[in-house]
Amino acid sequence: MYKIGLPFALMPVMFGVENTLLYIPNGLFADTFDGFPTLISPIIGLIVFMTVSIRTYVPVPVEMYERERVLTRS
């Protein structure tokens, strides 16, 4: 049921009936802008992910790694 309903909600026209379930009128962007956000969003997501991961990275001290290795060996 879920697999059938989701494509119907995202398709602009299905079975000849216009789908306005998720339609939001917008005069800010023209029809030619359609598709550009789809292409650029993965790049923006990757940049945000890399930025956050680099800014929040905390290296593990070598001593902690060695201690854990010794404890798991015994």
Coordinates of C-alpha atoms in Angstrom, one line a residue:
M1 CA 0.0 0.0 0.0
Y2 CA 2.8 2.4 0.9
K3 CA 4.7 1.7 -2.3
I4 CA 1.6 2.5 -4.4
G5 CA 0.7 5.7 -2.6
L6 CA 4.0 7.5 -2.6
P7 CA 4.6 7.6 -6.4
F8 CA 1.0 8.8 -6.8
A9 CA 1.7 11.7 -4.4
L10 CA 4.9 12.7 -6.2
M11 CA 3.7 12.3 -9.9
P12 CA 2.3 15.5 -11.5
V13 CA -0.4 13.6 -13.5
M14 CA -1.5 10.0 -13.0
F15 CA -4.4 8.4 -14.9
G16 CA -5.2 11.7 -16.6
V17 CA -6.1 13.4 -13.3
E18 CA -3.9 16.3 -12.2
N19 CA -2.2 15.8 -8.8
T20 CA -2.4 18.8 -6.6
L21 CA -1.9 17.0 -3.3
L22 CA 1.6 18.4 -2.6
Y23 CA 1.3 21.5 -4.9
I24 CA 2.4 24.7 -3.5
P25 CA 2.0 27.8 -5.7
N26 CA 5.2 29.7 -6.1
G27 CA 5.8 32.9 -8.1
L28 CA 9.4 33.2 -7.1
F29 CA 10.9 30.7 -9.5
A30 CA 9.9 30.0 -13.1
D31 CA 9.3 26.6 -14.7
T32 CA 12.8 26.7 -16.2
F33 CA 14.3 26.5 -12.7
D34 CA 12.6 23.0 -12.2
G35 CA 15.3 20.3 -12.0
F36 CA 18.2 22.5 -11.0
P37 CA 17.6 22.0 -7.3
T38 CA 17.5 18.2 -7.9
L39 CA 20.9 18.4 -9.5
I40 CA 22.6 20.7 -7.0
S41 CA 21.1 19.3 -3.7
P42 CA 23.5 16.3 -3.5
I43 CA 26.5 18.5 -4.0
I44 CA 25.3 20.9 -1.2
G45 CA 24.5 17.9 1.0
L46 CA 28.0 16.6 0.5
I47 CA 29.6 20.0 1.2
V48 CA 27.6 20.3 4.5
F49 CA 28.4 16.8 5.5
M50 CA 32.1 17.3 4.9
T51 CA 32.1 20.7 6.7
V52 CA 30.4 19.3 9.8
S53 CA 32.5 16.2 9.9
I54 CA 35.8 18.2 9.6
R55 CA 34.7 20.8 12.2
T56 CA 33.6 18.2 14.7
Y57 CA 36.4 15.6 14.3
V58 CA 38.1 14.6 17.5
P59 CA 41.1 12.3 17.0
V60 CA 41.5 9.3 19.3
P61 CA 44.7 9.4 21.3
V62 CA 47.2 6.7 20.5
E63 CA 47.5 5.7 24.2
M64 CA 43.7 4.9 24.3
Y65 CA 44.0 2.8 21.2
E66 CA 47.0 0.9 22.6
R67 CA 45.3 0.3 25.9
E68 CA 42.2 -1.1 24.2
R69 CA 44.4 -3.4 22.1
V70 CA 46.2 -4.7 25.1
L71 CA 43.0 -5.3 27.0
T72 CA 41.3 -7.2 24.2
R73 CA 44.4 -9.4 23.7
S74 CA 44.3 -10.9 27.2

